[in-house]
Coordinates of C-alpha atoms and ligand atoms in Angstrom, one line a residue:
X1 CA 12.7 16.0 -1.4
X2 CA 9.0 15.6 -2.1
X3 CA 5.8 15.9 0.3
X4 CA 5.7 12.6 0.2
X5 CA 9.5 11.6 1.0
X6 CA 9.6 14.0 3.8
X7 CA 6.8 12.2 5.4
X8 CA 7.2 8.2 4.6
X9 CA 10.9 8.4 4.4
X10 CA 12.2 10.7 6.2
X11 CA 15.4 8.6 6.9
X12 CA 16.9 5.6 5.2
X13 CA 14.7 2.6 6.6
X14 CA 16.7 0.4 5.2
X15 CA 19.1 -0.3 8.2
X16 CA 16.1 -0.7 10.7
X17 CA 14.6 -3.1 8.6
X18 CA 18.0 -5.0 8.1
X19 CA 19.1 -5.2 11.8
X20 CA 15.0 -6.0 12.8
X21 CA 15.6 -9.2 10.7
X22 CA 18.9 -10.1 12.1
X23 CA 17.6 -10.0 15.7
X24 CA 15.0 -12.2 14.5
X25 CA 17.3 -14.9 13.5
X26 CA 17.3 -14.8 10.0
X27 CA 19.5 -14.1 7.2
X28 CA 19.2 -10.9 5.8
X29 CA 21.4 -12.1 2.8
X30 CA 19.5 -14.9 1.8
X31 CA 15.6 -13.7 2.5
X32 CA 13.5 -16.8 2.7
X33 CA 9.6 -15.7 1.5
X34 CA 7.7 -15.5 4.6
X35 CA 10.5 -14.1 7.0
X36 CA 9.2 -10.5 5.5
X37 CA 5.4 -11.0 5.7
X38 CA 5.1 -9.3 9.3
X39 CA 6.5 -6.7 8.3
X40 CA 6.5 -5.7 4.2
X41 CA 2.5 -5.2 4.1
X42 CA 2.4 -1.6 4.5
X43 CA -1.5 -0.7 5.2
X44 CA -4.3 -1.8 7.7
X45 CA -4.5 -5.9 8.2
X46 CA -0.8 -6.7 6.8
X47 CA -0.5 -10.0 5.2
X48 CA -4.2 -10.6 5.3
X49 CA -5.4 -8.1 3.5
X50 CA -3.3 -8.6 0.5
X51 CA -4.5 -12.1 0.6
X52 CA -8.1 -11.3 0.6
X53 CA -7.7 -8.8 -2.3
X54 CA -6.0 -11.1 -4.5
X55 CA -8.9 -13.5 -3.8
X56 CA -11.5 -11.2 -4.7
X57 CA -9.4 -10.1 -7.8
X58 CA -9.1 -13.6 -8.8
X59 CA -5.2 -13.0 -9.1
X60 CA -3.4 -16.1 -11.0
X61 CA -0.3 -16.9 -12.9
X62 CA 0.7 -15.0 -15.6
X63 CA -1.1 -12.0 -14.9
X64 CA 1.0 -8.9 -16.1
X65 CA 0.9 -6.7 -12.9
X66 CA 1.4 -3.0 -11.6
X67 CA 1.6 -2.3 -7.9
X68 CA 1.0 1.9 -7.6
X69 CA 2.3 2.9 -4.4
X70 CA 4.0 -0.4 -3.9
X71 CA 6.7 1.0 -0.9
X72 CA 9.0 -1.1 0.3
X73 CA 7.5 -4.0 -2.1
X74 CA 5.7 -6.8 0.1
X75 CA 3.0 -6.8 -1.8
X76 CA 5.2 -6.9 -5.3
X77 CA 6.8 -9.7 -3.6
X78 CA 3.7 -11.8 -2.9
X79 CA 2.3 -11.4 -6.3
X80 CA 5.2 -12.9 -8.1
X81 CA 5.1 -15.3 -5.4
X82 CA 1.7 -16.4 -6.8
X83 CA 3.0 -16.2 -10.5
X84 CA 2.4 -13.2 -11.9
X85 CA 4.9 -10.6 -14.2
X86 CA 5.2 -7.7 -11.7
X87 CA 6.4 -4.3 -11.8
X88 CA 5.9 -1.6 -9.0
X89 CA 6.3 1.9 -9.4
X90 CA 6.3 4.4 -6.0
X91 CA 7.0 8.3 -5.5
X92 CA 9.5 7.2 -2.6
X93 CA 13.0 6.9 -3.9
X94 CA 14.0 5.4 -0.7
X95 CA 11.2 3.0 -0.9
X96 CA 12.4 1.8 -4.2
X97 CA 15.4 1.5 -3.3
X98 CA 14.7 -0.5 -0.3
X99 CA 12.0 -2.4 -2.0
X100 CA 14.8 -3.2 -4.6
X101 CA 17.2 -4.6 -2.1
X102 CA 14.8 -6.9 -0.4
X103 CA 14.2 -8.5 -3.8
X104 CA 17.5 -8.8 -4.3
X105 CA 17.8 -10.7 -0.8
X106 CA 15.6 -12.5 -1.7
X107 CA 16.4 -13.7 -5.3
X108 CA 13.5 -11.9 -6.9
X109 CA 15.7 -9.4 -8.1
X110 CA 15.5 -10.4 -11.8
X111 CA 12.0 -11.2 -11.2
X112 CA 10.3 -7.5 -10.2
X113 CA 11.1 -4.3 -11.5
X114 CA 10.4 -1.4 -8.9
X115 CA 10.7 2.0 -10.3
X116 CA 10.8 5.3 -9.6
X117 CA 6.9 6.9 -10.6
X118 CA 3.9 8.9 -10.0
X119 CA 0.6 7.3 -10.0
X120 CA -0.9 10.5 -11.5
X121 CA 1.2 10.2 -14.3
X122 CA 2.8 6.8 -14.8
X123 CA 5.3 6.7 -17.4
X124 CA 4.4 3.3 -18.7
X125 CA 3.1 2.6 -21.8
X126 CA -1.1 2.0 -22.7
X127 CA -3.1 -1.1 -22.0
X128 CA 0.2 -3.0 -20.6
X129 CA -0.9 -4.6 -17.7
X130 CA -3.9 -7.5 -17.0
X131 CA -3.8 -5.8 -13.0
X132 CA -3.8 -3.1 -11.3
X133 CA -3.2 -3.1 -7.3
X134 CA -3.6 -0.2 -5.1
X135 CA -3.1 -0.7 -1.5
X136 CA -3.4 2.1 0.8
X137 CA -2.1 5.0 -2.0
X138 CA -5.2 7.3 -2.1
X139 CA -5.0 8.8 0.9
X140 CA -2.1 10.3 -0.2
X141 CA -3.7 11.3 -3.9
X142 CA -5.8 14.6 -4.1
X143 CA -6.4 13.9 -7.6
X144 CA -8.5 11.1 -7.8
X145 CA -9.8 11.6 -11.8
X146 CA -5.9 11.4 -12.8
X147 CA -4.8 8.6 -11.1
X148 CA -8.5 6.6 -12.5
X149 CA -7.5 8.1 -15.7
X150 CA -4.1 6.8 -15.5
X151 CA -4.8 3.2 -14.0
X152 CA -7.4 2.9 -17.1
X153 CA -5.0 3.6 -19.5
X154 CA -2.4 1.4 -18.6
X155 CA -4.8 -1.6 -17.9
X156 CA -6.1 -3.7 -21.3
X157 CA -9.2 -4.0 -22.2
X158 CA -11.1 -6.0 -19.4
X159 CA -8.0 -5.4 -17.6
X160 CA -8.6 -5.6 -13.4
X161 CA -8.1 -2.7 -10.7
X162 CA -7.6 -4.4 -7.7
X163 CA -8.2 -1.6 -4.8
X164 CA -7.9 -2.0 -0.9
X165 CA -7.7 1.3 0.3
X166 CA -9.0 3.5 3.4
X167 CA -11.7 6.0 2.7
X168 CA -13.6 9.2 4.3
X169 CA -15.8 7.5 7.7
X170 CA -18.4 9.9 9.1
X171 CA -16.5 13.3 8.8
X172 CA -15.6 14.3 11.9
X173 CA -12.2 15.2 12.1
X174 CA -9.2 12.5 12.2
X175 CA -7.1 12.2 15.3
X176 CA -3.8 13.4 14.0
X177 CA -0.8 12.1 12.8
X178 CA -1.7 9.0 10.9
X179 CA 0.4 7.2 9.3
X180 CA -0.1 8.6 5.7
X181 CA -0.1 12.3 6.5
X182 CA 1.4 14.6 9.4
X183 CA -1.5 17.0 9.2
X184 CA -5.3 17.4 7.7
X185 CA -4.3 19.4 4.7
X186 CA -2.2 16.1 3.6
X187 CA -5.2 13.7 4.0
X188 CA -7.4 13.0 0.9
X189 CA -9.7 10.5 1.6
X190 CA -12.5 10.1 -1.1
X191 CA -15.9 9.3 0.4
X192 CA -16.8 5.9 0.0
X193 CA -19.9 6.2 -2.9
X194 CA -18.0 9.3 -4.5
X195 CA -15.1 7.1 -5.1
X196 CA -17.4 4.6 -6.5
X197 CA -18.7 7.2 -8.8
X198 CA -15.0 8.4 -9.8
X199 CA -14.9 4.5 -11.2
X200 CA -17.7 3.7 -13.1
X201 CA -16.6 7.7 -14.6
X202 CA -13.2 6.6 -16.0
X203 CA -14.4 3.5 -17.6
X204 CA -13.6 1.0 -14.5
X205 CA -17.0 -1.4 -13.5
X206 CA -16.9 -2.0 -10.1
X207 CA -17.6 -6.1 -9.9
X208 CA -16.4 -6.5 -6.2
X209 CA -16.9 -3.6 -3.3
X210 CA -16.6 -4.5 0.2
X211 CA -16.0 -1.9 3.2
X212 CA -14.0 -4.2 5.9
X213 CA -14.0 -1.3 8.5
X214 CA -15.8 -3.9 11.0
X215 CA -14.0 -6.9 9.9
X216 CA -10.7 -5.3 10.1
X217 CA -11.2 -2.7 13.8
X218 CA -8.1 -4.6 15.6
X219 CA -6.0 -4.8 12.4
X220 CA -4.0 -1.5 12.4
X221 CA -0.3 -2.9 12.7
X222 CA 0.8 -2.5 16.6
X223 CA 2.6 0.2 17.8
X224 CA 6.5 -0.3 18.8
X225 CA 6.8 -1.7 22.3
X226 CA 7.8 1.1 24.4
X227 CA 11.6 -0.2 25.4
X228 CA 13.5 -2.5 23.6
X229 CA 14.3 -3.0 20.0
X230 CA 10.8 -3.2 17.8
X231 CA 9.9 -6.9 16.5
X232 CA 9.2 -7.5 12.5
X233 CA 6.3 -5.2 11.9
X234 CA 5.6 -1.7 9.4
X235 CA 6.1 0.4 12.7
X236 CA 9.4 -0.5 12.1
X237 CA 9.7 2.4 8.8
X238 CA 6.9 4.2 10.1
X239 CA 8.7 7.5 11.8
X240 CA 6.5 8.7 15.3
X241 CA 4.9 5.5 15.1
X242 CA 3.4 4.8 18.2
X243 CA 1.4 8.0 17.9
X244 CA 0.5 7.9 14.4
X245 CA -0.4 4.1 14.5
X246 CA -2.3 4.8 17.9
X247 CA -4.3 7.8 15.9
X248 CA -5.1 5.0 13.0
X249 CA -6.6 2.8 15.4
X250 CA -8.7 5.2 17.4
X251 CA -10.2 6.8 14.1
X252 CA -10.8 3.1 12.8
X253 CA -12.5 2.2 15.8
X254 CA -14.6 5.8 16.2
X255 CA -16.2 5.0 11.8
X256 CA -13.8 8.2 11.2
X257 CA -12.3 6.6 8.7
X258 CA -13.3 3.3 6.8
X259 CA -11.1 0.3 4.8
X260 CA -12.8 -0.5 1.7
X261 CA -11.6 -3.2 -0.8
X262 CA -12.8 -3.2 -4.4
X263 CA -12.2 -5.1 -7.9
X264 CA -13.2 -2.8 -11.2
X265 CA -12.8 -4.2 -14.7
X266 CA -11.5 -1.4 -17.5
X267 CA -14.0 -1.1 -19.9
Ligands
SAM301 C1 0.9 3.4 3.1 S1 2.1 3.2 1.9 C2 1.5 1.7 1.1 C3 2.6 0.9 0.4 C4 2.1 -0.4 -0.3 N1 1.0 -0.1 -1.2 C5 1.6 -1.4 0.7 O1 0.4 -1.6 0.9 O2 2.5 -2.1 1.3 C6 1.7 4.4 0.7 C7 2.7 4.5 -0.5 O3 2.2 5.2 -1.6 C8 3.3 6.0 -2.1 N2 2.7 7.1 -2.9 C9 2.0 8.1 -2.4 N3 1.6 9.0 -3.4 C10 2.1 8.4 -4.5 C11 2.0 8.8 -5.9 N4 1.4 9.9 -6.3 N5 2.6 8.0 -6.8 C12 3.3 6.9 -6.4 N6 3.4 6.5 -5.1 C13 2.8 7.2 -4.2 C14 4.1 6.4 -0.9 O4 5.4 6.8 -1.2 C15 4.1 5.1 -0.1 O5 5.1 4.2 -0.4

């Protein structure tokens, strides 16, 4: 099992996630769009968030697309909601493999591919894809000039990076866990302007760049109530989540750690 497994997956969410929609009062069988939105959006502001970044992206139909990180999917599913060809890849086998099964729920399952892969070292061919989405994956990436180098190759020409991710704050230490990582040595957050730097470096022009650290203060996902079963939300999957979503909160509210969003076209 990999870093990465061990700490997002540690057990099968897939039953969790399952029974949560049940006790809802929907049909796990026969998934109807929006019943997963509470819940599928794995990263600070849920739903929202994705919204925002496919406005700034200027997402549309058709658009060939690669989600890098993509987890469980939500994000995968809500751009081929909006049209577009998608594909997501994820180091998590038991994220693909949930993410698979909710598209199979519901009927996307010819419609997305999610695979098996590292964003370091994709195994996807050059210049295949019009987009690029990264939601909340670099915290998790020490090597920042291989994943840009990677997302550059596989984008076209004038291809877009569409980025929402959360970066370094003002360097004091983060209340630990978090939700990405268990302990500091895990963490890799790239300081906002160096990240910009990385960029422009590996041939991606930043066109959009907007730090949403203010706008977004009350958006880390809740933490489980403390009895009874936990409603639709990403605290669901997330194991030790009351602390670790607690931590998220507290460092986004003390500037320790900031949510950036930004659009970069491959050059
Ligand atoms: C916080 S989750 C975000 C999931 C999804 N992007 C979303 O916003 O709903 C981070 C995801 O990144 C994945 N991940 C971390 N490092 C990765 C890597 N090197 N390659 C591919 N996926 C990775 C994890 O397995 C996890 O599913």
């Amino acid at each position: 099992m990999s870093t990465i497994e061990r700490h997002y997956t540690p057990e099968d969410p897939t039953e969790a996630v399952l029974a949560a929609i049940k006790r809802a009062g929907h049909d796990p069988d026969h998934l109807a769009p929006d019943v997963l939105a509470p819940l599928e959006d794995f990263h600070i502001g849920g739903r929202r968030a994705t919204e925002h970044l496919a406005e700034l992206a200027g997402v549309e139909a058709g658009l060939r697309a690669l989600d890098v990180g993509c987890g469980l999917g939500g994000p995968v599913r809500y751009l081929a909601g909006r049209g577009c060809d998608v594909v997501g890849i994820d180091l998590a086998p038991m994220f693909v493999t949930l993410a698979n099964e909710l598209n199979r729920r519901a009927g996307l399952g010819d419609q997305i591919k999610v695979e098996l892969g590292d964003a370091t070292a994709m195994h996807l061919p050059d210049a295949a894809f019009d987009l690029v989405w990264i939601q909340h994956v670099g915290m998790n990436i020490a090597d920042k000039t291989a994943l840009l180098g990677e997302v550059h190759r596989v984008l076209r020409l004038g291809g877009k990076l569409a980025l929402f991710d959360i970066m370094a704050g003002d360097g004091r230490p983060l209340h630990m866990p978090v939700p990405w990582a268990a302990r500091p040595e895990d963490s890799f957050l790239a300081e906002p302007s160096h990240l910009r730097a990385l960029l422009e470096d590996a041939g991606l022009a930043v066109t959009a760049w907007e730090d949403a650290s203010n706008a977004l203060r009350d958006a880390v996902p809740r933490p489980p109530p403390l009895d009874g079963p936990p409603p639709l939300s990403p605290a669901l999957y997330i194991p030790d989540a009351a602390a670790r979503l607690g931590n998220a909160q507290r460092n986004l509210a003390e500037g320790r750690i900031r949510v950036v969003y930004a659009v970069a076209e491959a050059s």
